[in-house]
Amino acid sequence: DAGITQSPRHKVTETGTPVTLRCHQTENHRYMYWYRQDPGHGLRLIHYSYGVKDTDKGEVSDGYSVSRSKTEDFLLTLESATSSQTSVYFCAISDSAGTYEQFFGPGTRLTVL
Amino acid sequence: GESVGLHLPTLSVQEGDNSIINCAYSNSASDYFIWYKQESGKGPQFIIDIRSNMDKRQGQRVTVLLNKTVKHLSLQIAATQPGDSAVYFCAEGAGNTPLVFGKGTRLSVIA
């Protein structure tokens, strides 16, 4: 997985609790991304980062926040999880935004009860 | 495994036959295109890419064709094998805008 790890790999939580997912890379890539994947929707971009402390929203950013304090780490936080946020979350990295491939992590399956 | 394949278009092919997976893209300004393969329970993996100054690119058993006139991209897999069974995504990109992914096609190989 091109030096990308995600933690945890699986999580079950209850509605209303905060959840933080971590993405860690060892490739020193500038860009990092968080996607969610749901049946029938493909990969939808939540947030992305183009450098330390530089982030921007994707198409489904409501209810999510991100932080990037180091090049290698990109955190996704659900401040108050809802059942609609039950999904598989993928982190990806790349050297450039729209002109080079993205490398994906193994995914985190999140279930919100 | 993941249920990402629910409600996806499905292509069923006989083992040994060639597969063609199609993708229509939306942005005429896109100049970079990429195909990913996603097996059950795993993250998407890069297969092949192509830039807009080309109309064909070949890899090992795979060929990507780009028709900019009709904004169409296709992935051809030669001599399809059971290990090719997966969900395939196309994506388009331009400049500093993140890649935009299609919804995917499930390829099912019949042994």
mmCIF file with all atom_site columns, C-alpha atoms in Angstrom:
data_model
loop_
_atom_site.group_PDB
_atom_site.id
_atom_site.type_symbol
_atom_site.label_atom_id
_atom_site.label_alt_id
_atom_site.label_comp_id
_atom_site.label_asym_id
_atom_site.label_entity_id
_atom_site.label_seq_id
_atom_site.pdbx_PDB_ins_code
_atom_site.Cartn_x
_atom_site.Cartn_y
_atom_site.Cartn_z
_atom_site.occupancy
_atom_site.B_iso_or_equiv
_atom_site.pdbx_formal_charge
_atom_site.auth_seq_id
_atom_site.auth_comp_id
_atom_site.auth_asym_id
_atom_site.auth_atom_id
_atom_site.pdbx_PDB_model_num
ATOM 1   C CA . ASP A 1 1   ? 0.000   0.000   0.000   1.00 0.00 ? 1   ASP A CA 1
ATOM 2   C CA . ALA A 1 2   ? 2.825   2.398   -0.897  1.00 0.00 ? 2   ALA A CA 1
ATOM 3   C CA . GLY A 1 3   ? 3.760   3.166   2.700   1.00 0.00 ? 3   GLY A CA 1
ATOM 4   C CA . ILE A 1 4   ? 0.319   4.191   3.904   1.00 0.00 ? 4   ILE A CA 1
ATOM 5   C CA . THR A 1 5   ? -1.261  2.903   7.072   1.00 0.00 ? 5   THR A CA 1
ATOM 6   C CA . GLN A 1 6   ? -4.652  3.631   8.542   1.00 0.00 ? 6   GLN A CA 1
ATOM 7   C CA . SER A 1 7   ? -5.732  3.176   12.117  1.00 0.00 ? 7   SER A CA 1
ATOM 8   C CA . PRO A 1 8   ? -7.902  1.755   13.394  1.00 0.00 ? 8   PRO A CA 1
ATOM 9   C CA . ARG A 1 9   ? -8.820  -0.722  10.654  1.00 0.00 ? 9   ARG A CA 1
ATOM 10  C CA . HIS A 1 10  ? -12.207 -1.409  12.205  1.00 0.00 ? 10  HIS A CA 1
ATOM 11  C CA . LYS A 1 11  ? -14.250 0.582   14.677  1.00 0.00 ? 11  LYS A CA 1
ATOM 12  C CA . VAL A 1 12  ? -17.729 0.329   16.122  1.00 0.00 ? 12  VAL A CA 1
ATOM 13  C CA . THR A 1 13  ? -19.016 3.357   17.982  1.00 0.00 ? 13  THR A CA 1
ATOM 14  C CA . GLU A 1 14  ? -22.260 4.867   19.166  1.00 0.00 ? 14  GLU A CA 1
ATOM 15  C CA . THR A 1 15  ? -24.161 7.831   17.800  1.00 0.00 ? 15  THR A CA 1
ATOM 16  C CA . GLY A 1 16  ? -22.988 11.089  19.288  1.00 0.00 ? 16  GLY A CA 1
ATOM 17  C CA . THR A 1 17  ? -19.474 10.006  20.192  1.00 0.00 ? 17  THR A CA 1
ATOM 18  C CA . PRO A 1 18  ? -16.352 11.604  18.690  1.00 0.00 ? 18  PRO A CA 1
ATOM 19  C CA . VAL A 1 19  ? -14.201 9.478   16.422  1.00 0.00 ? 19  VAL A CA 1
ATOM 20  C CA . THR A 1 20  ? -10.741 10.126  15.000  1.00 0.00 ? 20  THR A CA 1
ATOM 21  C CA . LEU A 1 21  ? -9.221  8.154   12.168  1.00 0.00 ? 21  LEU A CA 1
ATOM 22  C CA . ARG A 1 22  ? -5.523  8.368   11.455  1.00 0.00 ? 22  ARG A CA 1
ATOM 23  C CA . CYS A 1 23  ? -3.624  8.139   8.200   1.00 0.00 ? 23  CYS A CA 1
ATOM 24  C CA . HIS A 1 24  ? 0.141   7.817   8.280   1.00 0.00 ? 24  HIS A CA 1
ATOM 25  C CA . GLN A 1 25  ? 2.485   7.876   5.274   1.00 0.00 ? 25  GLN A CA 1
ATOM 26  C CA . THR A 1 26  ? 6.179   7.222   4.890   1.00 0.00 ? 26  THR A CA 1
ATOM 27  C CA . GLU A 1 27  ? 6.417   8.493   1.296   1.00 0.00 ? 27  GLU A CA 1
ATOM 28  C CA . ASN A 1 28  ? 6.762   12.226  1.997   1.00 0.00 ? 28  ASN A CA 1
ATOM 29  C CA . HIS A 1 29  ? 3.966   13.007  -0.467  1.00 0.00 ? 29  HIS A CA 1
ATOM 30  C CA . ARG A 1 30  ? 2.593   16.515  -0.368  1.00 0.00 ? 30  ARG A CA 1
ATOM 31  C CA . TYR A 1 31  ? -1.094  15.713  -0.841  1.00 0.00 ? 31  TYR A CA 1
ATOM 32  C CA . MET A 1 32  ? -3.234  13.585  1.441   1.00 0.00 ? 32  MET A CA 1
ATOM 33  C CA . TYR A 1 33  ? -6.924  12.768  1.046   1.00 0.00 ? 33  TYR A CA 1
ATOM 34  C CA . TRP A 1 34  ? -9.803  11.270  2.935   1.00 0.00 ? 34  TRP A CA 1
ATOM 35  C CA . TYR A 1 35  ? -12.572 9.468   1.026   1.00 0.00 ? 35  TYR A CA 1
ATOM 36  C CA . ARG A 1 36  ? -15.618 7.564   2.045   1.00 0.00 ? 36  ARG A CA 1
ATOM 37  C CA . GLN A 1 37  ? -16.942 4.673   0.009   1.00 0.00 ? 37  GLN A CA 1
ATOM 38  C CA . ASP A 1 38  ? -20.551 3.558   0.107   1.00 0.00 ? 38  ASP A CA 1
ATOM 39  C CA . PRO A 1 39  ? -22.505 1.168   -2.112  1.00 0.00 ? 39  PRO A CA 1
ATOM 40  C CA . GLY A 1 40  ? -23.659 2.915   -5.267  1.00 0.00 ? 40  GLY A CA 1
ATOM 41  C CA . HIS A 1 41  ? -21.607 6.042   -4.628  1.00 0.00 ? 41  HIS A CA 1
ATOM 42  C CA . GLY A 1 42  ? -18.050 5.096   -5.409  1.00 0.00 ? 42  GLY A CA 1
ATOM 43  C CA . LEU A 1 43  ? -15.300 7.140   -3.776  1.00 0.00 ? 43  LEU A CA 1
ATOM 44  C CA . ARG A 1 44  ? -16.374 10.530  -2.476  1.00 0.00 ? 44  ARG A CA 1
ATOM 45  C CA . LEU A 1 45  ? -13.840 13.078  -1.322  1.00 0.00 ? 45  LEU A CA 1
ATOM 46  C CA . ILE A 1 46  ? -14.319 14.367  2.238   1.00 0.00 ? 46  ILE A CA 1
ATOM 47  C CA . HIS A 1 47  ? -11.304 16.626  2.757   1.00 0.00 ? 47  HIS A CA 1
ATOM 48  C CA . TYR A 1 48  ? -7.813  16.872  1.421   1.00 0.00 ? 48  TYR A CA 1
ATOM 49  C CA . SER A 1 49  ? -4.546  18.489  2.391   1.00 0.00 ? 49  SER A CA 1
ATOM 50  C CA . TYR A 1 50  ? -1.943  20.106  0.154   1.00 0.00 ? 50  TYR A CA 1
ATOM 51  C CA . GLY A 1 51  ? 0.604   20.699  2.882   1.00 0.00 ? 51  GLY A CA 1
ATOM 52  C CA . VAL A 1 52  ? 1.097   20.952  6.627   1.00 0.00 ? 52  VAL A CA 1
ATOM 53  C CA . LYS A 1 53  ? -1.836  22.904  8.045   1.00 0.00 ? 53  LYS A CA 1
ATOM 54  C CA . ASP A 1 54  ? -3.239  23.431  4.533   1.00 0.00 ? 54  ASP A CA 1
ATOM 55  C CA . THR A 1 55  ? -6.557  21.696  3.987   1.00 0.00 ? 55  THR A CA 1
ATOM 56  C CA . ASP A 1 56  ? -9.625  22.063  1.802   1.00 0.00 ? 56  ASP A CA 1
ATOM 57  C CA . LYS A 1 57  ? -13.120 20.620  1.654   1.00 0.00 ? 57  LYS A CA 1
ATOM 58  C CA . GLY A 1 58  ? -14.315 17.944  -0.695  1.00 0.00 ? 58  GLY A CA 1
ATOM 59  C CA . GLU A 1 59  ? -17.834 17.137  -1.856  1.00 0.00 ? 59  GLU A CA 1
ATOM 60  C CA . VAL A 1 60  ? -19.040 15.509  1.391   1.00 0.00 ? 60  VAL A CA 1
ATOM 61  C CA . SER A 1 61  ? -17.281 17.489  4.133   1.00 0.00 ? 61  SER A CA 1
ATOM 62  C CA . ASP A 1 62  ? -20.264 18.209  6.411   1.00 0.00 ? 62  ASP A CA 1
ATOM 63  C CA . GLY A 1 63  ? -19.836 16.557  9.813   1.00 0.00 ? 63  GLY A CA 1
ATOM 64  C CA . TYR A 1 64  ? -16.105 15.984  9.325   1.00 0.00 ? 64  TYR A CA 1
ATOM 65  C CA . SER A 1 65  ? -12.981 17.924  10.217  1.00 0.00 ? 65  SER A CA 1
ATOM 66  C CA . VAL A 1 66  ? -9.334  17.257  9.470   1.00 0.00 ? 66  VAL A CA 1
ATOM 67  C CA . SER A 1 67  ? -5.930  18.243  10.718  1.00 0.00 ? 67  SER A CA 1
ATOM 68  C CA . ARG A 1 68  ? -2.424  17.894  9.401   1.00 0.00 ? 68  ARG A CA 1
ATOM 69  C CA . SER A 1 69  ? 0.281   18.986  11.812  1.00 0.00 ? 69  SER A CA 1
ATOM 70  C CA . LYS A 1 70  ? 3.015   16.874  10.217  1.00 0.00 ? 70  LYS A CA 1
ATOM 71  C CA . THR A 1 71  ? 3.707   15.846  6.637   1.00 0.00 ? 71  THR A CA 1
ATOM 72  C CA . GLU A 1 72  ? 3.207   12.185  7.465   1.00 0.00 ? 72  GLU A CA 1
ATOM 73  C CA . ASP A 1 73  ? -0.064  12.333  9.410   1.00 0.00 ? 73  ASP A CA 1
ATOM 74  C CA . PHE A 1 74  ? -3.580  13.312  8.351   1.00 0.00 ? 74  PHE A CA 1
ATOM 75  C CA . LEU A 1 75  ? -6.375  12.965  10.877  1.00 0.00 ? 75  LEU A CA 1
ATOM 76  C CA . LEU A 1 76  ? -10.093 12.742  10.131  1.00 0.00 ? 76  LEU A CA 1
ATOM 77  C CA . THR A 1 77  ? -12.444 13.583  13.006  1.00 0.00 ? 77  THR A CA 1
ATOM 78  C CA . LEU A 1 78  ? -16.141 12.984  13.306  1.00 0.00 ? 78  LEU A CA 1
ATOM 79  C CA . GLU A 1 79  ? -17.078 15.386  16.089  1.00 0.00 ? 79  GLU A CA 1
ATOM 80  C CA . SER A 1 80  ? -20.367 13.639  16.839  1.00 0.00 ? 80  SER A CA 1
ATOM 81  C CA . ALA A 1 81  ? -20.806 10.456  14.847  1.00 0.00 ? 81  ALA A CA 1
ATOM 82  C CA . THR A 1 82  ? -24.129 9.699   13.165  1.00 0.00 ? 82  THR A CA 1
ATOM 83  C CA . SER A 1 83  ? -25.422 6.494   11.607  1.00 0.00 ? 83  SER A CA 1
ATOM 84  C CA . SER A 1 84  ? -25.130 8.095   8.152   1.00 0.00 ? 84  SER A CA 1
ATOM 85  C CA . GLN A 1 85  ? -21.371 8.157   8.666   1.00 0.00 ? 85  GLN A CA 1
ATOM 86  C CA . THR A 1 86  ? -21.203 4.388   8.749   1.00 0.00 ? 86  THR A CA 1
ATOM 87  C CA . SER A 1 87  ? -18.905 3.709   5.836   1.00 0.00 ? 87  SER A CA 1
ATOM 88  C CA . VAL A 1 88  ? -15.506 2.548   4.679   1.00 0.00 ? 88  VAL A CA 1
ATOM 89  C CA . TYR A 1 89  ? -12.956 5.345   4.853   1.00 0.00 ? 89  TYR A CA 1
ATOM 90  C CA . PHE A 1 90  ? -9.885  5.444   2.648   1.00 0.00 ? 90  PHE A CA 1
ATOM 91  C CA . CYS A 1 91  ? -6.859  7.636   2.925   1.00 0.00 ? 91  CYS A CA 1
ATOM 92  C CA . ALA A 1 92  ? -4.800  8.397   -0.167  1.00 0.00 ? 92  ALA A CA 1
ATOM 93  C CA . ILE A 1 93  ? -1.595  10.263  -0.940  1.00 0.00 ? 93  ILE A CA 1
ATOM 94  C CA . SER A 1 94  ? -0.106  11.828  -4.042  1.00 0.00 ? 94  SER A CA 1
ATOM 95  C CA . ASP A 1 95  ? 2.643   14.137  -5.235  1.00 0.00 ? 95  ASP A CA 1
ATOM 96  C CA . SER A 1 96  ? 0.196   16.287  -7.144  1.00 0.00 ? 96  SER A CA 1
ATOM 97  C CA . ALA A 1 97  ? -3.555  16.881  -7.053  1.00 0.00 ? 97  ALA A CA 1
ATOM 98  C CA . GLY A 1 98  ? -4.923  16.193  -10.503 1.00 0.00 ? 98  GLY A CA 1
ATOM 99  C CA . THR A 1 99  ? -2.004  15.094  -12.613 1.00 0.00 ? 99  THR A CA 1
ATOM 100 C CA . TYR A 1 100 ? -0.556  12.041  -10.906 1.00 0.00 ? 100 TYR A CA 1
ATOM 101 C CA . GLU A 1 101 ? -1.854  8.852   -9.389  1.00 0.00 ? 101 GLU A CA 1
ATOM 102 C CA . GLN A 1 102 ? -3.054  8.583   -5.850  1.00 0.00 ? 102 GLN A CA 1
ATOM 103 C CA . PHE A 1 103 ? -1.920  5.723   -3.641  1.00 0.00 ? 103 PHE A CA 1
ATOM 104 C CA . PHE A 1 104 ? -4.551  4.331   -1.317  1.00 0.00 ? 104 PHE A CA 1
ATOM 105 C CA . GLY A 1 105 ? -4.392  2.931   2.169   1.00 0.00 ? 105 GLY A CA 1
ATOM 106 C CA . PRO A 1 106 ? -6.120  -0.304  3.232   1.00 0.00 ? 106 PRO A CA 1
ATOM 107 C CA . GLY A 1 107 ? -9.258  1.403   4.548   1.00 0.00 ? 107 GLY A CA 1
ATOM 108 C CA . THR A 1 108 ? -11.083 1.727   7.855   1.00 0.00 ? 108 THR A CA 1
ATOM 109 C CA . ARG A 1 109 ? -14.514 0.240   8.332   1.00 0.00 ? 109 ARG A CA 1
ATOM 110 C CA . LEU A 1 110 ? -16.522 2.436   10.680  1.00 0.00 ? 110 LEU A CA 1
ATOM 111 C CA . THR A 1 111 ? -19.883 1.392   12.068  1.00 0.00 ? 111 THR A CA 1
ATOM 112 C CA . VAL A 1 112 ? -21.980 3.917   13.983  1.00 0.00 ? 112 VAL A CA 1
ATOM 113 C CA . LEU A 1 113 ? -24.791 2.312   15.978  1.00 0.00 ? 113 LEU A CA 1
ATOM 114 C CA . GLY B 2 1   ? -15.502 -8.384  2.250   1.00 0.00 ? 1   GLY B CA 1
ATOM 115 C CA . GLU B 2 2   ? -16.661 -4.881  1.472   1.00 0.00 ? 2   GLU B CA 1
ATOM 116 C CA . SER B 2 3   ? -20.069 -4.329  -0.061  1.00 0.00 ? 3   SER B CA 1
ATOM 117 C CA . VAL B 2 4   ? -18.801 -1.641  -2.400  1.00 0.00 ? 4   VAL B CA 1
ATOM 118 C CA . GLY B 2 5   ? -20.026 -3.548  -5.438  1.00 0.00 ? 5   GLY B CA 1
ATOM 119 C CA . LEU B 2 6   ? -23.729 -3.296  -4.643  1.00 0.00 ? 6   LEU B CA 1
ATOM 120 C CA . HIS B 2 7   ? -25.761 -1.528  -7.344  1.00 0.00 ? 7   HIS B CA 1
ATOM 121 C CA . LEU B 2 8   ? -22.782 -1.270  -9.691  1.00 0.00 ? 8   LEU B CA 1
ATOM 122 C CA . PRO B 2 9   ? -22.925 -2.059  -13.403 1.00 0.00 ? 9   PRO B CA 1
ATOM 123 C CA . THR B 2 10  ? -21.554 -5.556  -13.880 1.00 0.00 ? 10  THR B CA 1
ATOM 124 C CA . LEU B 2 11  ? -19.610 -7.033  -16.755 1.00 0.00 ? 11  LEU B CA 1
ATOM 125 C CA . SER B 2 12  ? -19.390 -10.805 -16.917 1.00 0.00 ? 12  SER B CA 1
ATOM 126 C CA . VAL B 2 13  ? -16.773 -12.370 -19.184 1.00 0.00 ? 13  VAL B CA 1
ATOM 127 C CA . GLN B 2 14  ? -15.521 -15.846 -19.842 1.00 0.00 ? 14  GLN B CA 1
ATOM 128 C CA . GLU B 2 15  ? -12.019 -16.656 -18.680 1.00 0.00 ? 15  GLU B CA 1
ATOM 129 C CA . GLY B 2 16  ? -9.611  -16.122 -21.547 1.00 0.00 ? 16  GLY B CA 1
ATOM 130 C CA . ASP B 2 17  ? -11.798 -13.604 -23.342 1.00 0.00 ? 17  ASP B CA 1
ATOM 131 C CA . ASN B 2 18  ? -10.964 -9.914  -23.612 1.00 0.00 ? 18  ASN B CA 1
ATOM 132 C CA . SER B 2 19  ? -12.782 -7.421  -21.373 1.00 0.00 ? 19  SER B CA 1
ATOM 133 C CA . ILE B 2 20  ? -13.680 -3.848  -22.174 1.00 0.00 ? 20  ILE B CA 1
ATOM 134 C CA . ILE B 2 21  ? -14.753 -1.518  -19.384 1.00 0.00 ? 21  ILE B CA 1
ATOM 135 C CA . ASN B 2 22  ? -16.054 1.888   -20.367 1.00 0.00 ? 22  ASN B CA 1
ATOM 136 C CA . CYS B 2 23  ? -16.132 5.236   -18.633 1.00 0.00 ? 23  CYS B CA 1
ATOM 137 C CA . ALA B 2 24  ? -17.619 8.567   -19.629 1.00 0.00 ? 24  ALA B CA 1
ATOM 138 C CA . TYR B 2 25  ? -15.980 11.595  -18.068 1.00 0.00 ? 25  TYR B CA 1
ATOM 139 C CA . SER B 2 26  ? -17.523 14.970  -17.557 1.00 0.00 ? 26  SER B CA 1
ATOM 140 C CA . ASN B 2 27  ? -14.903 17.707  -17.618 1.00 0.00 ? 27  ASN B CA 1
ATOM 141 C CA . SER B 2 28  ? -13.577 18.691  -21.030 1.00 0.00 ? 28  SER B CA 1
ATOM 142 C CA . ALA B 2 29  ? -10.658 20.415  -19.252 1.00 0.00 ? 29  ALA B CA 1
ATOM 143 C CA . SER B 2 30  ? -9.444  17.139  -17.717 1.00 0.00 ? 30  SER B CA 1
ATOM 144 C CA . ASP B 2 31  ? -6.025  16.193  -18.987 1.00 0.00 ? 31  ASP B CA 1
ATOM 145 C CA . TYR B 2 32  ? -5.132  13.198  -16.871 1.00 0.00 ? 32  TYR B CA 1
ATOM 146 C CA . PHE B 2 33  ? -7.029  9.904   -16.638 1.00 0.00 ? 33  PHE B CA 1
ATOM 147 C CA . ILE B 2 34  ? -6.438  6.839   -14.554 1.00 0.00 ? 34  ILE B CA 1
ATOM 148 C CA . TRP B 2 35  ? -7.859  3.380   -13.946 1.00 0.00 ? 35  TRP B CA 1
ATOM 149 C CA . TYR B 2 36  ? -7.941  1.657   -10.592 1.00 0.00 ? 36  TYR B CA 1
ATOM 150 C CA . LYS B 2 37  ? -8.760  -1.901  -9.577  1.00 0.00 ? 37  LYS B CA 1
ATOM 151 C CA . GLN B 2 38  ? -10.343 -2.629  -6.225  1.00 0.00 ? 38  GLN B CA 1
ATOM 152 C CA . GLU B 2 39  ? -10.550 -6.146  -4.866  1.00 0.00 ? 39  GLU B CA 1
ATOM 153 C CA . SER B 2 40  ? -12.900 -7.022  -2.055  1.00 0.00 ? 40  SER B CA 1
ATOM 154 C CA . GLY B 2 41  ? -11.659 -5.751  1.285   1.00 0.00 ? 41  GLY B CA 1
ATOM 155 C CA . LYS B 2 42  ? -8.795  -3.729  -0.168  1.00 0.00 ? 42  LYS B CA 1
ATOM 156 C CA . GLY B 2 43  ? -8.045  -0.194  -1.230  1.00 0.00 ? 43  GLY B CA 1
ATOM 157 C CA . PRO B 2 44  ? -8.009  0.792   -4.906  1.00 0.00 ? 44  PRO B CA 1
ATOM 158 C CA . GLN B 2 45  ? -4.820  -0.049  -6.769  1.00 0.00 ? 45  GLN B CA 1
ATOM 159 C CA . PHE B 2 46  ? -3.370  1.764   -9.773  1.00 0.00 ? 46  PHE B CA 1
ATOM 160 C CA . ILE B 2 47  ? -3.614  -0.067  -13.094 1.00 0.00 ? 47  ILE B CA 1
ATOM 161 C CA . ILE B 2 48  ? -2.722  2.403   -15.821 1.00 0.00 ? 48  ILE B CA 1
ATOM 162 C CA . ASP B 2 49  ? -2.949  6.091   -16.630 1.00 0.00 ? 49  ASP B CA 1
ATOM 163 C CA . ILE B 2 50  ? -2.979  8.275   -19.724 1.00 0.00 ? 50  ILE B CA 1
ATOM 164 C CA . ARG B 2 51  ? -2.556  11.958  -20.425 1.00 0.00 ? 51  ARG B CA 1
ATOM 165 C CA . SER B 2 52  ? -4.638  13.955  -22.857 1.00 0.00 ? 52  SER B CA 1
ATOM 166 C CA . ASN B 2 53  ? -1.824  14.251  -25.402 1.00 0.00 ? 53  ASN B CA 1
ATOM 167 C CA . MET B 2 54  ? -2.195  10.518  -26.063 1.00 0.00 ? 54  MET B CA 1
ATOM 168 C CA . ASP B 2 55  ? -5.117  8.420   -27.257 1.00 0.00 ? 55  ASP B CA 1
ATOM 169 C CA . LYS B 2 56  ? -3.771  4.983   -26.373 1.00 0.00 ? 56  LYS B CA 1
ATOM 170 C CA . ARG B 2 57  ? -1.436  3.513   -23.834 1.00 0.00 ? 57  ARG B CA 1
ATOM 171 C CA . GLN B 2 58  ? -0.541  -0.100  -23.212 1.00 0.00 ? 58  GLN B CA 1
ATOM 172 C CA . GLY B 2 59  ? 0.592   -1.941  -20.131 1.00 0.00 ? 59  GLY B CA 1
ATOM 173 C CA . GLN B 2 60  ? 0.895   -5.569  -19.276 1.00 0.00 ? 60  GLN B CA 1
ATOM 174 C CA . ARG B 2 61  ? -2.340  -7.148  -20.592 1.00 0.00 ? 61  ARG B CA 1
ATOM 175 C CA . VAL B 2 62  ? -4.119  -3.796  -20.275 1.00 0.00 ? 62  VAL B CA 1
ATOM 176 C CA . THR B 2 63  ? -4.737  -0.991  -22.739 1.00 0.00 ? 63  THR B CA 1
ATOM 177 C CA . VAL B 2 64  ? -6.373  2.351   -22.065 1.00 0.00 ? 64  VAL B CA 1
ATOM 178 C CA . LEU B 2 65  ? -8.042  4.243   -24.892 1.00 0.00 ? 65  LEU B CA 1
ATOM 179 C CA . LEU B 2 66  ? -8.967  7.901   -24.683 1.00 0.00 ? 66  LEU B CA 1
ATOM 180 C CA . ASN B 2 67  ? -11.450 9.606   -26.989 1.00 0.00 ? 67  ASN B CA 1
ATOM 181 C CA . LYS B 2 68  ? -11.482 13.275  -26.089 1.00 0.00 ? 68  LYS B CA 1
ATOM 182 C CA . THR B 2 69  ? -14.034 14.131  -28.758 1.00 0.00 ? 69  THR B CA 1
ATOM 183 C CA . VAL B 2 70  ? -16.770 12.215  -26.963 1.00 0.00 ? 70  VAL B CA 1
ATOM 184 C CA . LYS B 2 71  ? -15.155 12.304  -23.498 1.00 0.00 ? 71  LYS B CA 1
ATOM 185 C CA . HIS B 2 72  ? -14.838 8.562   -23.280 1.00 0.00 ? 72  HIS B CA 1
ATOM 186 C CA . LEU B 2 73  ? -12.258 6.345   -21.664 1.00 0.00 ? 73  LEU B CA 1
ATOM 187 C CA . SER B 2 74  ? -11.996 2.567   -21.891 1.00 0.00 ? 74  SER B CA 1
ATOM 188 C CA . LEU B 2 75  ? -9.915  -0.128  -20.272 1.00 0.00 ? 75  LEU B CA 1
ATOM 189 C CA . GLN B 2 76  ? -9.225  -3.274  -22.219 1.00 0.00 ? 76  GLN B CA 1
ATOM 190 C CA . ILE B 2 77  ? -7.982  -6.372  -20.421 1.00 0.00 ? 77  ILE B CA 1
ATOM 191 C CA . ALA B 2 78  ? -6.569  -9.116  -22.623 1.00 0.00 ? 78  ALA B CA 1
ATOM 192 C CA . ALA B 2 79  ? -7.071  -12.791 -21.825 1.00 0.00 ? 79  ALA B CA 1
ATOM 193 C CA . THR B 2 80  ? -9.099  -12.095 -18.701 1.00 0.00 ? 80  THR B CA 1
ATOM 194 C CA . GLN B 2 81  ? -8.221  -14.247 -15.707 1.00 0.00 ? 81  GLN B CA 1
ATOM 195 C CA . PRO B 2 82  ? -10.123 -15.067 -12.503 1.00 0.00 ? 82  PRO B CA 1
ATOM 196 C CA . GLY B 2 83  ? -7.750  -12.762 -10.628 1.00 0.00 ? 83  GLY B CA 1
ATOM 197 C CA . ASP B 2 84  ? -9.070  -9.866  -12.681 1.00 0.00 ? 84  ASP B CA 1
ATOM 198 C CA . SER B 2 85  ? -12.441 -10.107 -10.923 1.00 0.00 ? 85  SER B CA 1
ATOM 199 C CA . ALA B 2 86  ? -12.817 -6.808  -9.071  1.00 0.00 ? 86  ALA B CA 1
ATOM 200 C CA . VAL B 2 87  ? -14.420 -3.396  -9.215  1.00 0.00 ? 87  VAL B CA 1
ATOM 201 C CA . TYR B 2 88  ? -12.766 -1.027  -11.690 1.00 0.00 ? 88  TYR B CA 1
ATOM 202 C CA . PHE B 2 89  ? -12.845 2.760   -11.323 1.00 0.00 ? 89  PHE B CA 1
ATOM 203 C CA . CYS B 2 90  ? -11.888 5.464   -13.738 1.00 0.00 ? 90  CYS B CA 1
ATOM 204 C CA . ALA B 2 91  ? -10.832 8.915   -12.555 1.00 0.00 ? 91  ALA B CA 1
ATOM 205 C CA . GLU B 2 92  ? -10.161 12.222  -14.261 1.00 0.00 ? 92  GLU B CA 1
ATOM 206 C CA . GLY B 2 93  ? -7.992  15.111  -13.175 1.00 0.00 ? 93  GLY B CA 1
ATOM 207 C CA . ALA B 2 94  ? -6.654  18.509  -14.133 1.00 0.00 ? 94  ALA B CA 1
ATOM 208 C CA . GLY B 2 95  ? -4.131  20.860  -12.579 1.00 0.00 ? 95  GLY B CA 1
ATOM 209 C CA . ASN B 2 96  ? -4.473  21.353  -8.843  1.00 0.00 ? 96  ASN B CA 1
ATOM 210 C CA . THR B 2 97  ? -7.955  19.890  -8.586  1.00 0.00 ? 97  THR B CA 1
ATOM 211 C CA . PRO B 2 98  ? -8.177  16.463  -6.913  1.00 0.00 ? 98  PRO B CA 1
ATOM 212 C CA . LEU B 2 99  ? -9.064  13.480  -9.054  1.00 0.00 ? 99  LEU B CA 1
ATOM 213 C CA . VAL B 2 100 ? -12.762 12.840  -9.597  1.00 0.00 ? 100 VAL B CA 1
ATOM 214 C CA . PHE B 2 101 ? -13.723 9.175   -9.488  1.00 0.00 ? 101 PHE B CA 1
ATOM 215 C CA . GLY B 2 102 ? -16.455 7.368   -11.374 1.00 0.00 ? 102 GLY B CA 1
ATOM 216 C CA . LYS B 2 103 ? -18.804 5.003   -9.561  1.00 0.00 ? 103 LYS B CA 1
ATOM 217 C CA . GLY B 2 104 ? -17.137 1.866   -10.831 1.00 0.00 ? 104 GLY B CA 1
ATOM 218 C CA . THR B 2 105 ? -17.891 -1.302  -12.789 1.00 0.00 ? 105 THR B CA 1
ATOM 219 C CA . ARG B 2 106 ? -17.777 -4.789  -11.376 1.00 0.00 ? 106 ARG B CA 1
ATOM 220 C CA . LEU B 2 107 ? -15.942 -7.304  -13.551 1.00 0.00 ? 107 LEU B CA 1
ATOM 221 C CA . SER B 2 108 ? -16.911 -10.910 -12.958 1.00 0.00 ? 108 SER B CA 1
ATOM 222 C CA . VAL B 2 109 ? -14.805 -13.599 -14.648 1.00 0.00 ? 109 VAL B CA 1
ATOM 223 C CA . ILE B 2 110 ? -16.520 -16.898 -15.348 1.00 0.00 ? 110 ILE B CA 1
ATOM 224 C CA . ALA B 2 111 ? -14.142 -19.848 -15.132 1.00 0.00 ? 111 ALA B CA 1
#
